[in-house]
């Protein structure tokens, strides 16, 4: 059973139960009102007659039978009961209907004084030592009840059909995003990942679900694209070193390198290729760890302390370039993971060193809430695309195209902003800027 049908049945069931409860309550209320009206009518009929005969005769024994005869009509009959509980006089309805009364019925009248007896309403009035029982027909009340039941049934049926139609339209519109997502899910299940989920402007749960599904599918598409690019890039990056190592091993196995010096040189080159593959794998493992969403352990880190360590680790750059680390006069602490922050800054410095000609400048400094690596190198043409995995703008230099991707992932994990200002032929400035609450 579909969700639409379940919701429709649920709402209709709730509506029918509500209408049935209202109908029963209405019938009970109307019945009570009509019954009270009948009592009031009989009281109204008997009161002036009793007053009339009291004024004519002081003794009820002389006029009780006349009183019982005067109050009867097509709708009302009367019974006179003496003080011993026996029927003294009885007047049937004018249409000839004569209710059959037993001694048990008499006792019932005297005990209850007012109520329902078979198809009649009754009241008991005291007239001297006598009891005058008035019986009123319930036919009109029952007729009104039947008319009311028929009217409510027809009205309820009409309203039920109208509400069912409105509910079907409403539920169909309400569940439209669910049906839409179901069709998208079927496409994804068939392997079609190139589907587009429209962004919903609705603020209800279905709108939130559709937008969440849209974001999830975009991430899945990016993941599949990344996997495809990863496999292609890995195959490309590993093919050359593996081919070289395999070829050299084949040559070694057949004894081509009989000269020990030459053999050592070949082994050294093979070791270099292995190191290259190891660095690639380490970069990928690092990137996958960062993009997995696992939170980093953050703590207050001294920038001057990081600057000192980077200055020492990249001392070799000073042999060919003007490498300067500008320390802070008043130290600043950032909320960060020290190891990952050093990796990000190291990648930026290595890029500057790689793409800056000898004699050029590479600087590391802090300014206006940003850690900056600036160089006077060749510059970057596309400052947005450089963050993509395996993108390499300069093909004349070795690399995997992962350096700035890792920098961006580390910045995102720290809630830092990354800004690149670059002019081709003039240099590049990359800034890691802390946001409010991350500076101490």
Tab-separated table of C-alpha atoms in Angstrom:
chain	number	residue	atom	x	y	z
A	1	UNK	CA	0.000	0.000	0.000
A	2	UNK	CA	1.396	3.379	-0.993
A	3	UNK	CA	2.015	6.201	1.464
A	4	UNK	CA	-0.605	8.321	-0.330
A	5	UNK	CA	-3.301	5.665	0.183
A	6	UNK	CA	-2.260	5.133	3.813
A	7	UNK	CA	-2.496	8.845	4.571
A	8	UNK	CA	-5.823	9.122	2.755
A	9	UNK	CA	-7.292	6.181	4.708
A	10	UNK	CA	-5.924	7.585	7.959
A	11	UNK	CA	-7.443	11.040	7.455
A	12	UNK	CA	-10.751	9.624	6.223
A	13	UNK	CA	-10.947	7.227	9.167
A	14	UNK	CA	-10.249	10.060	11.590
A	15	UNK	CA	-12.877	12.177	9.852
A	16	UNK	CA	-15.525	9.416	9.879
A	17	UNK	CA	-14.906	8.683	13.566
A	18	UNK	CA	-15.159	12.399	14.351
A	19	UNK	CA	-18.371	12.814	12.358
A	20	UNK	CA	-19.874	9.676	13.937
A	21	UNK	CA	-19.075	11.003	17.410
A	22	UNK	CA	-20.562	14.397	16.535
A	23	UNK	CA	-23.670	12.725	15.068
A	24	UNK	CA	-24.283	10.585	18.151
A	25	UNK	CA	-23.752	13.580	20.412
A	26	UNK	CA	-26.112	15.684	18.284
A	27	UNK	CA	-28.824	12.993	18.276
A	28	UNK	CA	-28.559	12.566	22.037
A	29	UNK	CA	-28.736	16.340	22.557
A	30	UNK	CA	-31.708	16.786	20.196
A	31	UNK	CA	-33.505	13.838	21.783
A	32	UNK	CA	-33.035	15.345	25.216
A	33	UNK	CA	-34.229	18.750	24.023
A	34	UNK	CA	-37.327	17.271	22.347
A	35	UNK	CA	-38.099	15.177	25.390
A	36	UNK	CA	-37.864	18.221	27.649
A	37	UNK	CA	-40.090	20.052	25.192
A	38	UNK	CA	-42.645	17.227	25.500
A	39	UNK	CA	-42.541	17.433	29.310
A	40	UNK	CA	-42.987	21.195	29.140
A	41	UNK	CA	-45.885	20.777	26.708
A	42	UNK	CA	-47.693	18.341	29.017
A	43	UNK	CA	-47.061	20.658	31.985
A	44	UNK	CA	-48.459	23.530	29.946
A	45	UNK	CA	-51.621	21.525	29.085
A	46	UNK	CA	-52.349	20.274	32.588
A	47	UNK	CA	-51.665	23.418	34.615
A	48	UNK	CA	-54.589	25.633	33.447
A	49	UNK	CA	-57.012	22.670	33.589
A	50	UNK	CA	-56.034	21.887	37.200
A	51	UNK	CA	-56.430	25.554	38.194
A	52	UNK	CA	-59.855	25.690	36.498
A	53	UNK	CA	-61.249	22.676	38.347
A	54	UNK	CA	-59.765	23.773	41.668
A	55	UNK	CA	-61.725	26.999	41.377
A	56	UNK	CA	-64.964	25.057	40.686
A	57	UNK	CA	-64.630	22.210	43.166
A	58	UNK	CA	-62.600	22.082	46.363
A	59	UNK	CA	-62.703	18.259	46.482
A	60	UNK	CA	-60.527	16.529	43.812
A	61	UNK	CA	-62.685	13.413	44.023
A	62	UNK	CA	-65.456	15.359	42.308
A	63	UNK	CA	-63.411	16.621	39.351
A	64	UNK	CA	-60.449	14.284	38.867
A	65	UNK	CA	-62.213	12.213	36.219
A	66	UNK	CA	-63.340	15.343	34.368
A	67	UNK	CA	-59.798	16.721	34.545
A	68	UNK	CA	-58.398	13.491	33.106
A	69	UNK	CA	-60.907	13.699	30.236
A	70	UNK	CA	-60.239	17.352	29.471
A	71	UNK	CA	-56.453	17.078	29.059
A	72	UNK	CA	-56.433	14.220	26.549
A	73	UNK	CA	-55.759	14.844	22.879
A	74	UNK	CA	-54.407	13.015	19.848
A	75	UNK	CA	-50.963	13.397	21.406
A	76	UNK	CA	-51.732	12.875	25.086
A	77	UNK	CA	-53.570	10.287	27.250
A	78	UNK	CA	-54.195	10.240	31.010
A	79	UNK	CA	-54.479	7.805	33.899
A	80	UNK	CA	-55.862	8.528	37.365
A	81	UNK	CA	-54.356	6.509	40.227
A	82	UNK	CA	-55.848	6.535	43.736
A	83	UNK	CA	-53.896	6.562	46.962
A	84	UNK	CA	-53.892	2.732	47.116
A	85	UNK	CA	-52.078	2.612	43.742
A	86	UNK	CA	-55.052	1.390	41.706
A	87	UNK	CA	-56.213	2.789	38.383
A	88	UNK	CA	-59.355	4.823	39.141
A	89	UNK	CA	-59.859	6.279	35.686
A	90	UNK	CA	-58.170	5.999	32.283
A	91	UNK	CA	-58.517	8.128	29.163
A	92	UNK	CA	-56.950	6.869	25.873
A	93	UNK	CA	-55.652	9.075	23.082
A	94	UNK	CA	-58.370	10.708	20.960
A	95	UNK	CA	-57.297	8.679	17.928
A	96	UNK	CA	-58.316	5.548	19.832
A	97	UNK	CA	-54.856	4.364	20.836
A	98	UNK	CA	-55.123	2.869	24.337
A	99	UNK	CA	-51.854	2.066	26.153
A	100	UNK	CA	-51.951	-1.164	28.155
A	101	UNK	CA	-50.918	-0.542	31.768
A	102	UNK	CA	-49.951	-3.198	34.346
A	103	UNK	CA	-49.523	-2.850	38.132
A	104	UNK	CA	-45.758	-2.963	37.593
A	105	UNK	CA	-46.100	-0.020	35.202
A	106	UNK	CA	-48.037	1.902	37.854
A	107	UNK	CA	-45.270	1.347	40.363
A	108	UNK	CA	-42.740	2.479	37.742
A	109	UNK	CA	-44.689	5.726	37.199
A	110	UNK	CA	-44.946	6.474	40.895
A	111	UNK	CA	-41.266	5.766	41.537
A	112	UNK	CA	-39.809	7.850	38.666
A	113	UNK	CA	-42.385	10.675	38.362
A	114	UNK	CA	-40.994	11.576	34.905
A	115	UNK	CA	-39.368	9.607	32.091
A	116	UNK	CA	-39.845	7.266	29.129
A	117	UNK	CA	-42.372	4.403	29.156
A	118	UNK	CA	-42.335	2.213	26.055
A	119	UNK	CA	-43.114	4.637	23.194
A	120	UNK	CA	-44.407	7.366	25.493
A	121	UNK	CA	-43.086	10.140	27.646
A	122	UNK	CA	-44.820	10.487	31.013
A	123	UNK	CA	-45.114	12.846	33.943
A	124	UNK	CA	-46.955	12.338	37.253
A	125	UNK	CA	-48.907	15.207	38.858
A	126	UNK	CA	-50.365	15.273	42.379
A	127	UNK	CA	-54.027	16.233	42.511
A	128	UNK	CA	-55.153	15.898	46.111
A	129	UNK	CA	-54.959	12.236	47.116
A	130	UNK	CA	-54.785	11.198	43.471
A	131	UNK	CA	-51.923	10.838	40.971
A	132	UNK	CA	-52.603	12.001	37.448
A	133	UNK	CA	-50.290	10.303	34.930
A	134	UNK	CA	-50.004	12.014	31.549
A	135	UNK	CA	-48.668	9.988	28.598
A	136	UNK	CA	-47.272	11.804	25.526
A	137	UNK	CA	-46.566	10.159	22.192
A	138	UNK	CA	-42.945	9.979	21.060
A	139	UNK	CA	-43.784	9.599	17.370
A	140	UNK	CA	-42.830	13.186	16.473
A	141	UNK	CA	-39.597	12.952	18.391
A	142	UNK	CA	-38.737	9.692	16.663
A	143	UNK	CA	-39.706	11.210	13.301
A	144	UNK	CA	-37.464	14.199	13.910
A	145	UNK	CA	-34.658	11.832	14.916
A	146	UNK	CA	-35.085	9.786	11.726
A	147	UNK	CA	-35.110	12.952	9.614
A	148	UNK	CA	-32.023	14.197	11.427
A	149	UNK	CA	-30.217	10.885	10.917
A	150	UNK	CA	-31.035	10.883	7.192
A	151	UNK	CA	-29.932	14.514	6.822
A	152	UNK	CA	-26.682	13.999	8.733
A	153	UNK	CA	-25.959	10.794	6.783
A	154	UNK	CA	-26.452	12.502	3.422
A	155	UNK	CA	-24.578	15.609	4.511
A	156	UNK	CA	-21.722	13.543	5.962
A	157	UNK	CA	-21.488	11.429	2.802
A	158	UNK	CA	-21.327	14.526	0.607
A	159	UNK	CA	-18.745	16.214	2.830
A	160	UNK	CA	-16.762	12.965	3.039
A	161	UNK	CA	-16.540	12.730	-0.737
A	162	UNK	CA	-15.557	16.401	-0.942
A	163	UNK	CA	-12.927	16.014	1.782
A	164	UNK	CA	-11.613	12.813	0.158
A	165	UNK	CA	-11.151	14.714	-3.108
A	166	UNK	CA	-9.451	17.630	-1.340
A	167	UNK	CA	-7.279	15.240	0.650
A	168	UNK	CA	-6.217	13.387	-2.482
A	169	UNK	CA	-5.164	16.661	-4.107
A	170	UNK	CA	-3.486	17.884	-0.911
A	171	UNK	CA	-1.658	14.600	-0.204
A	172	UNK	CA	-0.560	14.326	-3.831
A	173	UNK	CA	0.919	17.817	-3.689
A	174	UNK	CA	2.382	17.255	-0.238
A	175	UNK	CA	4.047	13.976	-1.233
A	176	UNK	CA	5.177	15.196	-4.642
A	177	UNK	CA	8.790	15.691	-3.390
A	178	UNK	CA	8.743	12.120	-2.054
A	179	UNK	CA	7.625	10.736	-5.415
A	180	UNK	CA	10.197	12.923	-7.132
A	181	UNK	CA	12.975	11.612	-4.891
A	182	UNK	CA	11.741	8.055	-5.416
A	183	UNK	CA	12.116	8.417	-9.201
A	184	UNK	CA	15.589	9.934	-8.714
A	185	UNK	CA	16.527	7.037	-6.409
A	186	UNK	CA	15.476	4.548	-9.082
A	187	UNK	CA	17.725	6.298	-11.586
A	188	UNK	CA	20.631	6.209	-9.133
A	189	UNK	CA	19.941	2.532	-8.417
A	190	UNK	CA	20.172	1.833	-12.156
A	191	UNK	CA	23.633	3.388	-12.071
A	192	UNK	CA	22.780	6.748	-13.583
A	193	UNK	CA	24.675	9.251	-11.436
A	194	UNK	CA	24.226	12.132	-13.881
A	195	UNK	CA	20.818	13.050	-12.483
A	196	UNK	CA	19.958	16.523	-11.276
A	197	UNK	CA	17.867	17.132	-8.157
A	198	UNK	CA	16.126	20.486	-8.152
A	199	UNK	CA	16.630	22.727	-5.150
A	200	UNK	CA	13.439	23.064	-3.125
A	201	UNK	CA	12.251	26.426	-1.833
A	202	UNK	CA	9.905	24.773	0.656
A	203	UNK	CA	10.803	25.061	4.334
A	204	UNK	CA	8.881	21.973	5.493
A	205	UNK	CA	10.369	18.540	6.215
A	206	UNK	CA	9.985	17.384	2.612
A	207	UNK	CA	11.758	20.486	1.336
A	208	UNK	CA	14.587	19.933	3.812
A	209	UNK	CA	14.729	16.256	2.794
A	210	UNK	CA	14.874	17.123	-0.918
A	211	UNK	CA	17.688	19.638	-0.388
A	212	UNK	CA	19.563	17.194	1.843
A	213	UNK	CA	19.144	14.489	-0.813
A	214	UNK	CA	20.345	16.957	-3.432
A	215	UNK	CA	23.459	17.782	-1.392
A	216	UNK	CA	24.083	14.094	-0.744
A	217	UNK	CA	23.812	13.259	-4.449
A	218	UNK	CA	26.159	16.116	-5.360
A	219	UNK	CA	28.681	14.763	-2.869
A	220	UNK	CA	28.240	11.258	-4.266
A	221	UNK	CA	28.772	12.556	-7.787
A	222	UNK	CA	31.890	14.378	-6.640
A	223	UNK	CA	33.070	11.224	-4.880
A	224	UNK	CA	32.564	9.108	-7.994
A	225	UNK	CA	34.266	11.762	-10.101
A	226	UNK	CA	37.104	11.813	-7.589
A	227	UNK	CA	37.366	8.029	-7.711
A	228	UNK	CA	37.453	8.096	-11.502
A	229	UNK	CA	40.061	10.863	-11.533
A	230	UNK	CA	41.958	9.126	-8.766
A	231	UNK	CA	42.171	5.836	-10.646
A	232	UNK	CA	43.186	7.603	-13.861
A	233	UNK	CA	45.759	9.793	-12.094
A	234	UNK	CA	47.138	6.916	-10.048
A	235	UNK	CA	47.471	4.803	-13.154
A	236	UNK	CA	49.239	7.678	-14.913
A	237	UNK	CA	51.497	8.673	-11.994
A	238	UNK	CA	52.461	5.123	-11.047
A	239	UNK	CA	52.837	3.809	-14.580
A	240	UNK	CA	56.103	5.621	-15.318
A	241	UNK	CA	57.998	4.693	-12.118
A	242	UNK	CA	56.661	1.143	-12.138
A	243	UNK	CA	57.618	0.706	-15.782
A	244	UNK	CA	61.088	2.043	-15.048
A	245	UNK	CA	61.545	-0.188	-11.975
A	246	UNK	CA	60.222	-3.261	-13.794
A	247	UNK	CA	62.474	-2.625	-16.774
A	248	UNK	CA	65.540	-2.118	-14.592
A	249	UNK	CA	64.772	-5.254	-12.587
A	250	UNK	CA	64.512	-7.233	-15.814
A	251	UNK	CA	67.890	-5.878	-16.929
A	252	UNK	CA	69.440	-6.661	-13.536
A	253	UNK	CA	68.023	-10.196	-13.613
A	254	UNK	CA	69.701	-10.977	-16.938
A	255	UNK	CA	73.026	-9.490	-15.777
A	256	UNK	CA	73.187	-6.394	-17.978
A	257	UNK	CA	74.725	-4.291	-15.197
A	258	UNK	CA	77.945	-6.105	-14.494
A	259	UNK	CA	79.632	-2.899	-13.373
A	260	UNK	CA	79.009	-2.425	-9.644
A	261	UNK	CA	79.138	1.373	-9.904
A	262	UNK	CA	76.523	1.371	-12.661
A	263	UNK	CA	74.382	-1.067	-10.684
A	264	UNK	CA	74.462	1.183	-7.615
A	265	UNK	CA	73.455	4.135	-9.758
A	266	UNK	CA	70.493	2.204	-11.195
A	267	UNK	CA	69.397	1.059	-7.725
A	268	UNK	CA	69.597	4.651	-6.535
A	269	UNK	CA	67.328	5.769	-9.372
A	270	UNK	CA	64.922	2.939	-8.589
A	271	UNK	CA	64.895	4.045	-4.959
A	272	UNK	CA	64.039	7.577	-6.121
A	273	UNK	CA	61.071	6.242	-8.092
A	274	UNK	CA	59.916	4.221	-5.081
A	275	UNK	CA	60.154	7.375	-2.952
A	276	UNK	CA	58.061	9.206	-5.522
A	277	UNK	CA	55.339	6.559	-5.343
A	278	UNK	CA	55.525	6.564	-1.552
A	279	UNK	CA	55.023	10.339	-1.441
A	280	UNK	CA	52.052	10.061	-3.783
A	281	UNK	CA	50.429	7.419	-1.607
A	282	UNK	CA	51.124	9.443	1.551
A	283	UNK	CA	49.570	12.509	-0.045
A	284	UNK	CA	46.461	10.545	-1.010
A	285	UNK	CA	46.125	8.948	2.414
A	286	UNK	CA	46.452	12.387	4.025
A	287	UNK	CA	43.866	13.876	1.677
A	288	UNK	CA	41.392	11.041	2.228
A	289	UNK	CA	41.799	11.387	5.998
A	290	UNK	CA	41.108	15.125	5.812
A	291	UNK	CA	38.093	14.737	3.542
A	292	UNK	CA	36.583	11.953	5.642
A	293	UNK	CA	35.195	14.580	8.002
A	294	UNK	CA	37.033	13.290	11.067
A	295	UNK	CA	37.601	16.234	13.463
A	296	UNK	CA	41.170	17.314	14.196
A	297	UNK	CA	42.563	17.773	17.669
A	298	UNK	CA	42.927	21.523	17.966
A	299	UNK	CA	44.788	23.491	20.607
A	300	UNK	CA	46.399	26.953	20.960
A	301	UNK	CA	49.540	26.964	18.809
A	302	UNK	CA	52.257	29.628	18.826
A	303	UNK	CA	52.908	31.035	15.366
A	304	UNK	CA	56.464	32.039	16.253
A	305	UNK	CA	57.142	28.459	17.318
A	306	UNK	CA	55.845	27.132	13.980
A	307	UNK	CA	57.826	29.780	12.085
A	308	UNK	CA	61.042	28.723	13.852
A	309	UNK	CA	60.545	25.056	12.957
A	310	UNK	CA	59.715	25.833	9.308
A	311	UNK	CA	62.718	28.183	9.096
A	312	UNK	CA	64.977	25.337	10.203
A	313	UNK	CA	63.368	22.652	8.023
A	314	UNK	CA	63.559	24.743	4.849
A	315	UNK	CA	66.991	26.234	5.493
A	316	UNK	CA	68.196	24.677	2.226
A	317	UNK	CA	66.015	27.117	0.211
A	318	UNK	CA	68.308	29.959	1.254
A	319	UNK	CA	71.102	28.444	-0.856
A	320	UNK	CA	69.330	29.464	-4.082
A	321	UNK	CA	66.535	31.848	-3.064
A	322	UNK	CA	65.893	34.764	-0.795
A	323	UNK	CA	63.864	32.865	1.815
A	324	UNK	CA	62.694	35.007	4.740
A	325	UNK	CA	60.618	34.126	7.770
A	326	UNK	CA	59.304	37.249	9.461
A	327	UNK	CA	58.718	36.578	13.150
A	328	UNK	CA	56.037	38.356	15.167
A	329	UNK	CA	57.098	41.005	17.649
A	330	UNK	CA	54.167	39.983	19.840
A	331	UNK	CA	53.429	36.288	19.471
A	332	UNK	CA	50.007	35.140	18.293
A	333	UNK	CA	48.370	31.811	19.040
A	334	UNK	CA	45.856	30.178	16.723
A	335	UNK	CA	43.476	27.339	17.495
A	336	UNK	CA	44.910	24.653	15.246
A	337	UNK	CA	46.497	21.246	14.878
A	338	UNK	CA	50.206	22.032	14.775
A	339	UNK	CA	51.261	19.098	12.579
A	340	UNK	CA	48.594	19.687	9.939
A	341	UNK	CA	49.169	23.439	9.908
A	342	UNK	CA	52.885	22.816	9.303
A	343	UNK	CA	52.011	20.469	6.414
A	344	UNK	CA	49.847	23.177	4.811
A	345	UNK	CA	52.534	25.859	5.182
A	346	UNK	CA	55.201	23.405	4.003
A	347	UNK	CA	53.218	22.674	0.826
A	348	UNK	CA	52.869	26.391	0.125
A	349	UNK	CA	56.597	27.018	0.653
A	350	UNK	CA	57.567	24.036	-1.513
A	351	UNK	CA	55.297	25.324	-4.309
A	352	UNK	CA	56.846	28.796	-4.039
A	353	UNK	CA	60.345	27.288	-4.097
A	354	UNK	CA	59.495	25.091	-7.094
A	355	UNK	CA	57.924	27.817	-9.247
A	356	UNK	CA	60.186	30.737	-8.285
A	357	UNK	CA	63.411	31.147	-10.308
A	358	UNK	CA	66.772	31.143	-8.496
A	359	UNK	CA	67.437	34.421	-6.763
A	360	UNK	CA	63.703	35.032	-6.291
A	361	UNK	CA	61.983	35.759	-3.005
A	362	UNK	CA	59.928	33.424	-0.796
A	363	UNK	CA	58.437	34.956	2.386
A	364	UNK	CA	56.482	33.569	5.349
A	365	UNK	CA	54.783	36.111	7.625
A	366	UNK	CA	51.619	36.976	9.565
A	367	UNK	CA	49.453	40.010	8.830
A	368	UNK	CA	45.866	41.043	9.594
A	369	UNK	CA	44.779	37.655	10.920
A	370	UNK	CA	46.334	35.743	8.008
A	371	UNK	CA	49.366	33.471	7.704
A	372	UNK	CA	50.891	34.387	4.356
A	373	UNK	CA	53.318	32.667	1.997
A	374	UNK	CA	54.387	35.062	-0.745
A	375	UNK	CA	56.804	34.608	-3.664
A	376	UNK	CA	58.065	36.385	-6.761
A	377	UNK	CA	57.610	33.363	-9.014
A	378	UNK	CA	55.838	32.726	-12.297
A	379	UNK	CA	52.298	33.201	-10.890
A	380	UNK	CA	49.070	31.264	-11.375
A	381	UNK	CA	46.619	31.648	-14.264
A	382	UNK	CA	43.558	29.971	-12.724
A	383	UNK	CA	43.488	30.620	-8.964
A	384	UNK	CA	40.329	28.533	-8.461
A	385	UNK	CA	41.170	25.417	-10.438
A	386	UNK	CA	44.499	24.937	-8.633
A	387	UNK	CA	42.586	23.490	-5.670
A	388	UNK	CA	41.262	20.602	-7.763
A	389	UNK	CA	42.812	17.183	-7.273
A	390	UNK	CA	45.594	16.284	-9.696
A	391	UNK	CA	45.367	19.652	-11.477
A	392	UNK	CA	48.801	20.823	-12.602
A	393	UNK	CA	49.031	24.166	-14.341
A	394	UNK	CA	52.758	23.826	-15.026
A	395	UNK	CA	53.620	20.581	-16.796
A	396	UNK	CA	57.356	21.246	-16.852
A	397	UNK	CA	57.729	20.525	-13.123
A	398	UNK	CA	57.354	17.269	-11.316
A	399	UNK	CA	54.410	16.939	-8.947
A	400	UNK	CA	51.132	15.189	-8.312
A	401	UNK	CA	48.735	18.146	-8.373
A	402	UNK	CA	47.732	17.524	-4.755
A	403	UNK	CA	49.662	20.167	-2.843
A	404	UNK	CA	47.097	22.975	-2.878
A	405	UNK	CA	44.250	20.455	-2.606
A	406	UNK	CA	45.726	19.323	0.716
A	407	UNK	CA	46.218	22.960	1.788
A	408	UNK	CA	42.521	23.673	1.104
A	409	UNK	CA	41.414	20.529	2.961
A	410	UNK	CA	43.546	21.451	6.009
A	411	UNK	CA	42.183	25.007	5.934
A	412	UNK	CA	38.596	23.721	5.795
A	413	UNK	CA	39.244	21.375	8.715
A	414	UNK	CA	40.471	24.394	10.719
A	415	UNK	CA	37.644	26.673	9.506
A	416	UNK	CA	40.246	28.906	7.870
A	417	UNK	CA	39.716	30.849	4.651
A	418	UNK	CA	42.187	30.448	1.776
A	419	UNK	CA	42.869	33.431	-0.480
A	420	UNK	CA	45.162	33.431	-3.530
A	421	UNK	CA	46.364	36.673	-5.101
A	422	UNK	CA	48.501	36.026	-8.161
A	423	UNK	CA	49.706	37.714	-11.339
A	424	UNK	CA	51.409	35.708	-14.042
A	425	UNK	CA	55.051	36.698	-14.183
A	426	UNK	CA	54.937	38.699	-10.931
A	427	UNK	CA	54.345	36.178	-8.177
A	428	UNK	CA	51.759	34.649	-5.884
A	429	UNK	CA	50.489	35.333	-2.372
A	430	UNK	CA	48.528	32.633	-0.537
A	431	UNK	CA	46.843	33.577	2.750
A	432	UNK	CA	45.383	31.285	5.412
A	433	UNK	CA	43.049	33.577	7.328
A	434	UNK	CA	41.608	32.717	10.730
A	435	UNK	CA	38.015	33.481	11.543
A	436	UNK	CA	36.617	35.048	14.676
A	437	UNK	CA	37.170	32.879	17.721
A	438	UNK	CA	40.282	31.154	16.426
A	439	UNK	CA	42.870	33.748	17.451
A	440	UNK	CA	44.236	33.882	21.007
